[in-house]
mmCIF file of C-alpha atoms in Angstrom:
data_model
loop_
_atom_site.group_PDB
_atom_site.id
_atom_site.type_symbol
_atom_site.label_atom_id
_atom_site.label_comp_id
_atom_site.label_asym_id
_atom_site.label_seq_id
_atom_site.Cartn_x
_atom_site.Cartn_y
_atom_site.Cartn_z
ATOM 1 C CA UNK A 8 126.835 -98.030 -172.625
ATOM 2 C CA UNK A 9 126.123 -99.094 -169.062
ATOM 3 C CA UNK A 10 125.815 -96.013 -166.906
ATOM 4 C CA UNK A 11 125.512 -96.221 -163.146
ATOM 5 C CA UNK A 12 123.292 -93.467 -161.776
ATOM 6 C CA UNK A 13 123.620 -92.970 -158.013
ATOM 7 C CA UNK A 14 120.713 -91.064 -156.520
ATOM 8 C CA UNK A 15 121.837 -88.905 -153.602
ATOM 9 C CA UNK A 16 120.446 -86.079 -151.526
ATOM 10 C CA UNK A 17 121.250 -84.360 -148.256
ATOM 11 C CA UNK A 18 117.654 -84.115 -147.046
ATOM 12 C CA UNK A 19 117.008 -87.591 -145.684
ATOM 13 C CA UNK A 20 114.244 -87.333 -143.078
ATOM 14 C CA UNK A 21 115.605 -90.200 -140.960
ATOM 15 C CA UNK A 22 119.333 -89.435 -141.145
ATOM 16 C CA UNK A 23 119.901 -85.967 -142.644
ATOM 17 C CA UNK A 24 123.166 -85.501 -144.504
ATOM 18 C CA UNK A 25 123.948 -89.213 -144.395
ATOM 19 C CA UNK A 26 125.516 -89.385 -147.868
ATOM 20 C CA UNK A 27 128.395 -87.121 -146.839
ATOM 21 C CA UNK A 28 128.799 -88.484 -143.318
ATOM 22 C CA UNK A 29 132.266 -89.871 -142.634
ATOM 23 C CA UNK A 30 132.308 -93.657 -142.274
ATOM 24 C CA UNK A 31 135.959 -93.712 -141.326
ATOM 25 C CA UNK A 32 138.653 -91.101 -140.828
ATOM 26 C CA UNK A 33 138.864 -90.211 -144.504
ATOM 27 C CA UNK A 34 135.822 -91.306 -146.507
ATOM 28 C CA UNK A 35 132.148 -90.419 -146.593
ATOM 29 C CA UNK A 36 129.338 -92.760 -147.625
ATOM 30 C CA UNK A 37 129.550 -91.443 -151.197
ATOM 31 C CA UNK A 38 133.314 -91.993 -151.230
ATOM 32 C CA UNK A 39 132.759 -95.611 -150.269
ATOM 33 C CA UNK A 40 130.091 -96.114 -152.932
ATOM 34 C CA UNK A 41 132.323 -94.705 -155.658
ATOM 35 C CA UNK A 42 135.229 -96.840 -154.496
ATOM 36 C CA UNK A 43 133.157 -100.028 -154.370
ATOM 37 C CA UNK A 44 131.736 -99.281 -157.841
ATOM 38 C CA UNK A 45 135.225 -98.775 -159.242
ATOM 39 C CA UNK A 46 135.827 -102.515 -158.831
ATOM 40 C CA UNK A 47 132.984 -103.429 -161.190
ATOM 41 C CA UNK A 48 134.373 -104.632 -164.510
ATOM 42 C CA UNK A 49 131.235 -103.821 -166.510
ATOM 43 C CA UNK A 50 130.238 -100.232 -165.653
ATOM 44 C CA UNK A 51 131.208 -97.690 -168.339
ATOM 45 C CA UNK A 52 130.203 -94.433 -166.630
ATOM 46 C CA UNK A 53 129.140 -93.302 -163.148
ATOM 47 C CA UNK A 54 126.989 -90.246 -162.465
ATOM 48 C CA UNK A 55 125.664 -88.799 -159.218
ATOM 49 C CA UNK A 56 122.065 -87.606 -159.646
ATOM 50 C CA UNK A 57 121.108 -85.156 -156.924
ATOM 51 C CA UNK A 58 118.346 -82.598 -156.520
ATOM 52 C CA UNK A 59 118.067 -78.974 -157.537
ATOM 53 C CA UNK A 60 117.561 -77.910 -153.906
ATOM 54 C CA UNK A 61 120.088 -75.488 -152.440
ATOM 55 C CA UNK A 62 121.140 -77.967 -149.742
ATOM 56 C CA UNK A 63 122.361 -80.363 -152.425
ATOM 57 C CA UNK A 64 124.948 -77.928 -153.710
ATOM 58 C CA UNK A 65 127.198 -79.814 -151.272
ATOM 59 C CA UNK A 66 126.744 -82.978 -153.343
ATOM 60 C CA UNK A 67 127.513 -81.063 -156.542
ATOM 61 C CA UNK A 68 130.734 -79.838 -154.911
ATOM 62 C CA UNK A 69 131.558 -83.378 -153.803
ATOM 63 C CA UNK A 70 131.119 -84.635 -157.368
ATOM 64 C CA UNK A 71 133.323 -81.883 -158.774
ATOM 65 C CA UNK A 72 136.026 -82.513 -156.164
ATOM 66 C CA UNK A 73 135.872 -86.269 -156.881
ATOM 67 C CA UNK A 74 136.006 -85.864 -160.643
ATOM 68 C CA UNK A 75 132.600 -87.526 -161.050
ATOM 69 C CA UNK A 76 129.935 -86.303 -163.445
ATOM 70 C CA UNK A 77 126.696 -85.174 -161.858
ATOM 71 C CA UNK A 78 123.145 -84.184 -162.669
ATOM 72 C CA UNK A 79 120.662 -82.085 -160.699
ATOM 73 C CA UNK A 80 116.935 -82.585 -161.054
ATOM 74 C CA UNK A 81 113.578 -82.878 -159.313
ATOM 75 C CA UNK A 82 113.763 -83.454 -155.557
ATOM 76 C CA UNK A 83 110.562 -85.507 -155.237
ATOM 77 C CA UNK A 84 110.115 -87.007 -158.693
ATOM 78 C CA UNK A 85 113.199 -89.215 -158.690
ATOM 79 C CA UNK A 86 111.910 -91.042 -161.776
ATOM 80 C CA UNK A 87 112.024 -87.760 -163.688
ATOM 81 C CA UNK A 88 115.513 -87.134 -162.341
ATOM 82 C CA UNK A 89 116.704 -90.525 -163.568
ATOM 83 C CA UNK A 90 115.073 -90.112 -166.960
ATOM 84 C CA UNK A 91 116.538 -86.695 -167.639
ATOM 85 C CA UNK A 92 119.930 -87.722 -166.294
ATOM 86 C CA UNK A 93 120.047 -90.776 -168.572
ATOM 87 C CA UNK A 94 118.863 -88.659 -171.490
ATOM 88 C CA UNK A 95 121.458 -85.952 -170.857
ATOM 89 C CA UNK A 96 124.335 -88.444 -170.756
ATOM 90 C CA UNK A 97 122.923 -90.679 -173.531
ATOM 91 C CA UNK A 98 122.906 -93.798 -171.368
ATOM 92 C CA UNK A 99 121.138 -96.711 -173.044
ATOM 93 C CA UNK A 100 121.446 -99.121 -170.084
ATOM 94 C CA UNK A 101 120.913 -97.758 -166.572
ATOM 95 C CA UNK A 102 122.310 -99.319 -163.421
ATOM 96 C CA UNK A 103 120.467 -97.897 -160.419
ATOM 97 C CA UNK A 104 122.288 -97.630 -157.099
ATOM 98 C CA UNK A 105 121.031 -95.615 -154.136
ATOM 99 C CA UNK A 106 123.334 -93.640 -151.863
ATOM 100 C CA UNK A 107 122.283 -95.622 -148.797
ATOM 101 C CA UNK A 108 124.382 -98.582 -150.003
ATOM 102 C CA UNK A 109 127.979 -97.600 -149.146
ATOM 103 C CA UNK A 110 129.040 -101.271 -149.068
ATOM 104 C CA UNK A 111 127.496 -102.202 -152.398
ATOM 105 C CA UNK A 112 129.273 -105.317 -153.676
ATOM 106 C CA UNK A 113 130.858 -104.927 -157.143
ATOM 107 C CA UNK A 114 130.702 -108.680 -157.711
ATOM 108 C CA UNK A 115 126.927 -108.685 -157.141
ATOM 109 C CA UNK A 116 126.663 -105.710 -159.489
ATOM 110 C CA UNK A 117 128.489 -107.574 -162.238
ATOM 111 C CA UNK A 118 126.384 -110.685 -161.630
ATOM 112 C CA UNK A 119 123.189 -108.654 -162.123
ATOM 113 C CA UNK A 120 124.605 -107.001 -165.244
ATOM 114 C CA UNK A 121 125.595 -110.369 -166.732
ATOM 115 C CA UNK A 122 122.134 -111.761 -166.089
ATOM 116 C CA UNK A 123 120.621 -108.726 -167.812
ATOM 117 C CA UNK A 124 122.931 -109.207 -170.799
ATOM 118 C CA UNK A 125 122.185 -112.937 -171.020
ATOM 119 C CA UNK A 126 118.528 -112.595 -172.030
ATOM 120 C CA UNK A 127 115.860 -110.337 -173.488
ATOM 121 C CA UNK A 128 115.170 -108.614 -170.185
ATOM 122 C CA UNK A 129 113.676 -105.182 -169.594
ATOM 123 C CA UNK A 130 114.760 -105.193 -165.955
ATOM 124 C CA UNK A 131 116.955 -107.320 -163.694
ATOM 125 C CA UNK A 132 117.571 -106.996 -159.972
ATOM 126 C CA UNK A 133 118.454 -108.979 -156.864
ATOM 127 C CA UNK A 134 115.418 -107.749 -154.903
ATOM 128 C CA UNK A 135 112.254 -109.115 -156.554
ATOM 129 C CA UNK A 136 112.640 -112.041 -154.196
ATOM 130 C CA UNK A 137 114.950 -110.791 -151.483
ATOM 131 C CA UNK A 138 117.720 -113.237 -150.639
ATOM 132 C CA UNK A 139 120.553 -110.691 -150.457
ATOM 133 C CA UNK A 140 121.098 -108.351 -147.468
ATOM 134 C CA UNK A 141 119.459 -104.945 -147.531
ATOM 135 C CA UNK A 142 122.221 -102.611 -148.647
ATOM 136 C CA UNK A 143 123.343 -104.760 -151.581
ATOM 137 C CA UNK A 144 120.457 -103.720 -153.861
ATOM 138 C CA UNK A 145 121.116 -103.510 -157.601
ATOM 139 C CA UNK A 146 118.741 -102.729 -160.482
ATOM 140 C CA UNK A 147 119.423 -102.535 -164.206
ATOM 141 C CA UNK A 148 117.090 -101.586 -167.049
ATOM 142 C CA UNK A 149 117.130 -100.106 -170.527
ATOM 143 C CA UNK A 150 116.523 -96.468 -171.389
ATOM 144 C CA UNK A 151 113.535 -97.625 -173.444
ATOM 145 C CA UNK A 152 112.037 -99.190 -170.333
ATOM 146 C CA UNK A 153 112.798 -96.081 -168.269
ATOM 147 C CA UNK A 154 111.125 -93.866 -170.855
ATOM 148 C CA UNK A 155 107.975 -96.002 -170.876
ATOM 149 C CA UNK A 156 107.798 -95.811 -167.095
ATOM 150 C CA UNK A 157 108.467 -92.060 -167.105
ATOM 151 C CA UNK A 158 105.558 -91.562 -169.512
ATOM 152 C CA UNK A 159 103.098 -93.846 -167.718
ATOM 153 C CA UNK A 160 103.788 -93.893 -163.974
ATOM 154 C CA UNK A 161 101.475 -91.622 -161.985
ATOM 155 C CA UNK A 162 101.441 -92.696 -158.328
ATOM 156 C CA UNK A 163 103.758 -90.848 -155.909
ATOM 157 C CA UNK A 164 105.447 -94.143 -154.945
ATOM 158 C CA UNK A 165 106.130 -94.892 -158.615
ATOM 159 C CA UNK A 166 107.694 -91.479 -159.183
ATOM 160 C CA UNK A 167 109.688 -91.379 -155.939
ATOM 161 C CA UNK A 168 111.077 -94.932 -155.999
ATOM 162 C CA UNK A 169 111.658 -95.147 -159.787
ATOM 163 C CA UNK A 170 111.022 -98.856 -160.393
ATOM 164 C CA UNK A 171 107.763 -100.000 -158.649
ATOM 165 C CA UNK A 172 105.878 -99.408 -161.913
ATOM 166 C CA UNK A 173 108.193 -101.894 -163.633
ATOM 167 C CA UNK A 174 108.012 -104.444 -160.839
ATOM 168 C CA UNK A 175 104.216 -104.319 -160.647
ATOM 169 C CA UNK A 176 104.084 -105.612 -164.227
ATOM 170 C CA UNK A 177 101.750 -102.854 -165.397
ATOM 171 C CA UNK A 178 103.234 -102.923 -168.888
ATOM 172 C CA UNK A 179 104.247 -106.608 -168.869
ATOM 173 C CA UNK A 180 107.955 -105.931 -168.703
ATOM 174 C CA UNK A 181 110.260 -108.941 -168.862
ATOM 175 C CA UNK A 182 111.750 -109.169 -165.376
ATOM 176 C CA UNK A 183 114.763 -111.077 -164.089
ATOM 177 C CA UNK A 184 115.981 -111.731 -160.571
ATOM 178 C CA UNK A 185 119.170 -113.258 -159.211
ATOM 179 C CA UNK A 186 119.023 -115.114 -155.898
ATOM 180 C CA UNK A 187 121.674 -115.945 -153.355
ATOM 181 C CA UNK A 188 122.305 -119.581 -152.470
ATOM 182 C CA UNK A 189 121.343 -118.814 -148.871
ATOM 183 C CA UNK A 190 118.508 -116.480 -147.890
ATOM 184 C CA UNK A 191 120.212 -113.515 -146.217
ATOM 185 C CA UNK A 192 117.323 -111.086 -146.644
ATOM 186 C CA UNK A 193 117.054 -110.576 -142.881
ATOM 187 C CA UNK A 194 120.497 -108.947 -142.738
ATOM 188 C CA UNK A 195 120.899 -105.208 -143.138
ATOM 189 C CA UNK A 196 123.828 -102.929 -143.891
ATOM 190 C CA UNK A 197 122.017 -100.089 -145.594
ATOM 191 C CA UNK A 198 122.437 -96.520 -144.314
ATOM 192 C CA UNK A 199 119.096 -95.145 -143.179
ATOM 193 C CA UNK A 200 119.223 -94.711 -139.402
ATOM 194 C CA UNK A 201 121.735 -93.833 -136.701
ATOM 195 C CA UNK A 202 121.910 -97.529 -135.806
ATOM 196 C CA UNK A 203 122.813 -98.355 -139.410
ATOM 197 C CA UNK A 204 125.588 -95.772 -139.311
ATOM 198 C CA UNK A 205 126.932 -97.408 -136.158
ATOM 199 C CA UNK A 206 126.971 -100.875 -137.719
ATOM 200 C CA UNK A 207 128.551 -99.762 -141.006
ATOM 201 C CA UNK A 208 131.311 -97.912 -139.149
ATOM 202 C CA UNK A 209 131.987 -101.072 -137.132
ATOM 203 C CA UNK A 210 132.154 -103.184 -140.301
ATOM 204 C CA UNK A 211 134.538 -100.786 -142.006
ATOM 205 C CA UNK A 212 136.764 -100.510 -138.921
ATOM 206 C CA UNK A 213 137.019 -104.276 -138.580
ATOM 207 C CA UNK A 214 137.548 -105.272 -142.245
ATOM 208 C CA UNK A 215 140.883 -104.117 -143.615
ATOM 209 C CA UNK A 216 140.180 -104.925 -147.239
ATOM 210 C CA UNK A 217 139.366 -103.110 -150.467
ATOM 211 C CA UNK A 218 136.757 -103.604 -151.777
ATOM 212 C CA UNK A 219 134.653 -104.972 -148.929
ATOM 213 C CA UNK A 220 132.581 -107.851 -150.326
ATOM 214 C CA UNK A 221 129.515 -109.624 -148.992
ATOM 215 C CA UNK A 222 131.535 -112.645 -147.870
ATOM 216 C CA UNK A 223 133.908 -110.415 -145.911
ATOM 217 C CA UNK A 224 130.954 -109.011 -143.970
ATOM 218 C CA UNK A 225 129.371 -112.435 -143.479
ATOM 219 C CA UNK A 226 132.658 -113.770 -142.107
ATOM 220 C CA UNK A 227 132.829 -110.859 -139.670
ATOM 221 C CA UNK A 228 129.226 -111.366 -138.528
ATOM 222 C CA UNK A 229 129.825 -115.072 -138.007
ATOM 223 C CA UNK A 230 132.710 -114.346 -135.621
ATOM 224 C CA UNK A 231 131.027 -111.322 -133.996
ATOM 225 C CA UNK A 232 127.266 -112.076 -134.176
ATOM 226 C CA UNK A 233 126.476 -109.391 -131.610
ATOM 227 C CA UNK A 234 127.026 -106.797 -134.364
ATOM 228 C CA UNK A 235 123.761 -107.836 -136.025
ATOM 229 C CA UNK A 236 121.862 -106.670 -132.934
ATOM 230 C CA UNK A 237 122.930 -103.060 -133.520
ATOM 231 C CA UNK A 238 120.251 -102.426 -136.163
ATOM 232 C CA UNK A 239 118.147 -105.607 -136.348
ATOM 233 C CA UNK A 240 115.104 -103.788 -134.905
ATOM 234 C CA UNK A 241 115.038 -101.106 -137.633
ATOM 235 C CA UNK A 242 112.030 -101.237 -139.970
ATOM 236 C CA UNK A 243 112.987 -102.369 -143.460
ATOM 237 C CA UNK A 244 110.245 -100.737 -145.532
ATOM 238 C CA UNK A 245 109.659 -97.400 -143.802
ATOM 239 C CA UNK A 246 110.348 -95.281 -146.881
ATOM 240 C CA UNK A 247 108.044 -97.289 -149.121
ATOM 241 C CA UNK A 248 105.251 -97.345 -146.516
ATOM 242 C CA UNK A 249 105.442 -93.556 -146.360
ATOM 243 C CA UNK A 250 105.137 -93.378 -150.146
ATOM 244 C CA UNK A 251 102.158 -95.748 -150.169
ATOM 245 C CA UNK A 252 100.345 -93.390 -147.798
ATOM 246 C CA UNK A 253 100.944 -90.640 -150.346
ATOM 247 C CA UNK A 254 99.439 -92.958 -152.981
ATOM 248 C CA UNK A 255 96.260 -93.234 -150.903
ATOM 249 C CA UNK A 256 96.010 -89.452 -150.601
ATOM 250 C CA UNK A 257 96.706 -89.045 -154.314
ATOM 251 C CA UNK A 258 94.024 -91.566 -155.264
ATOM 252 C CA UNK A 259 91.511 -89.940 -152.927
ATOM 253 C CA UNK A 260 92.115 -86.528 -154.492
ATOM 254 C CA UNK A 261 91.515 -87.992 -157.952
ATOM 255 C CA UNK A 262 88.173 -89.466 -156.926
ATOM 256 C CA UNK A 263 86.919 -86.422 -154.960
#
């Protein structure tokens, strides 16, 4: 069974409450993610994995109101949250989507899944070598791989971001990566900052189509290139850089 686990929380430091912010008159970011995912032909189950913090009761209520299964777990150790969520729902193949990707492309999702199914991979993504826009990120891996990582990963960045331990080849996992024909890694329609929210709202308002696919957005940006300027100055790796600083502190404590 391929289970899509969407990690979501209200407590984003850069854009608090972003996952339930309205992106148009009717739908929040999580509504858009669920809708986009519904057009995948290969996902068997979708679960929202949020934290056990009181503020994330709102996400639990959203899941209940939307008829989507949910799981609540550790707020900082997202790897532990994923592991226990997958274990609870008996998911043997995990598709990881983050809640800052409201315009995730179901066709890219299915392309990543097919690549994973085509070989003896432990992990497949479209981000090992980034050629797809930020905001179209997809990762897929087996429960066996997740369990190995859960047992062995120790650094804060490895626990918070779930898959760095896999990508760093510490256990010689078999990795796969799909690449776009054109390098579009400089483009960004993830939801992390106020500027991102502005751009995504503009995209949604200007594209009357369901689902919204990568080519729809590229066509819009080619006719209205000024839209790219809305968030082009935003740092792409701020969250990971913050985690790497925690790694340094963690390593120092271990050696003291």
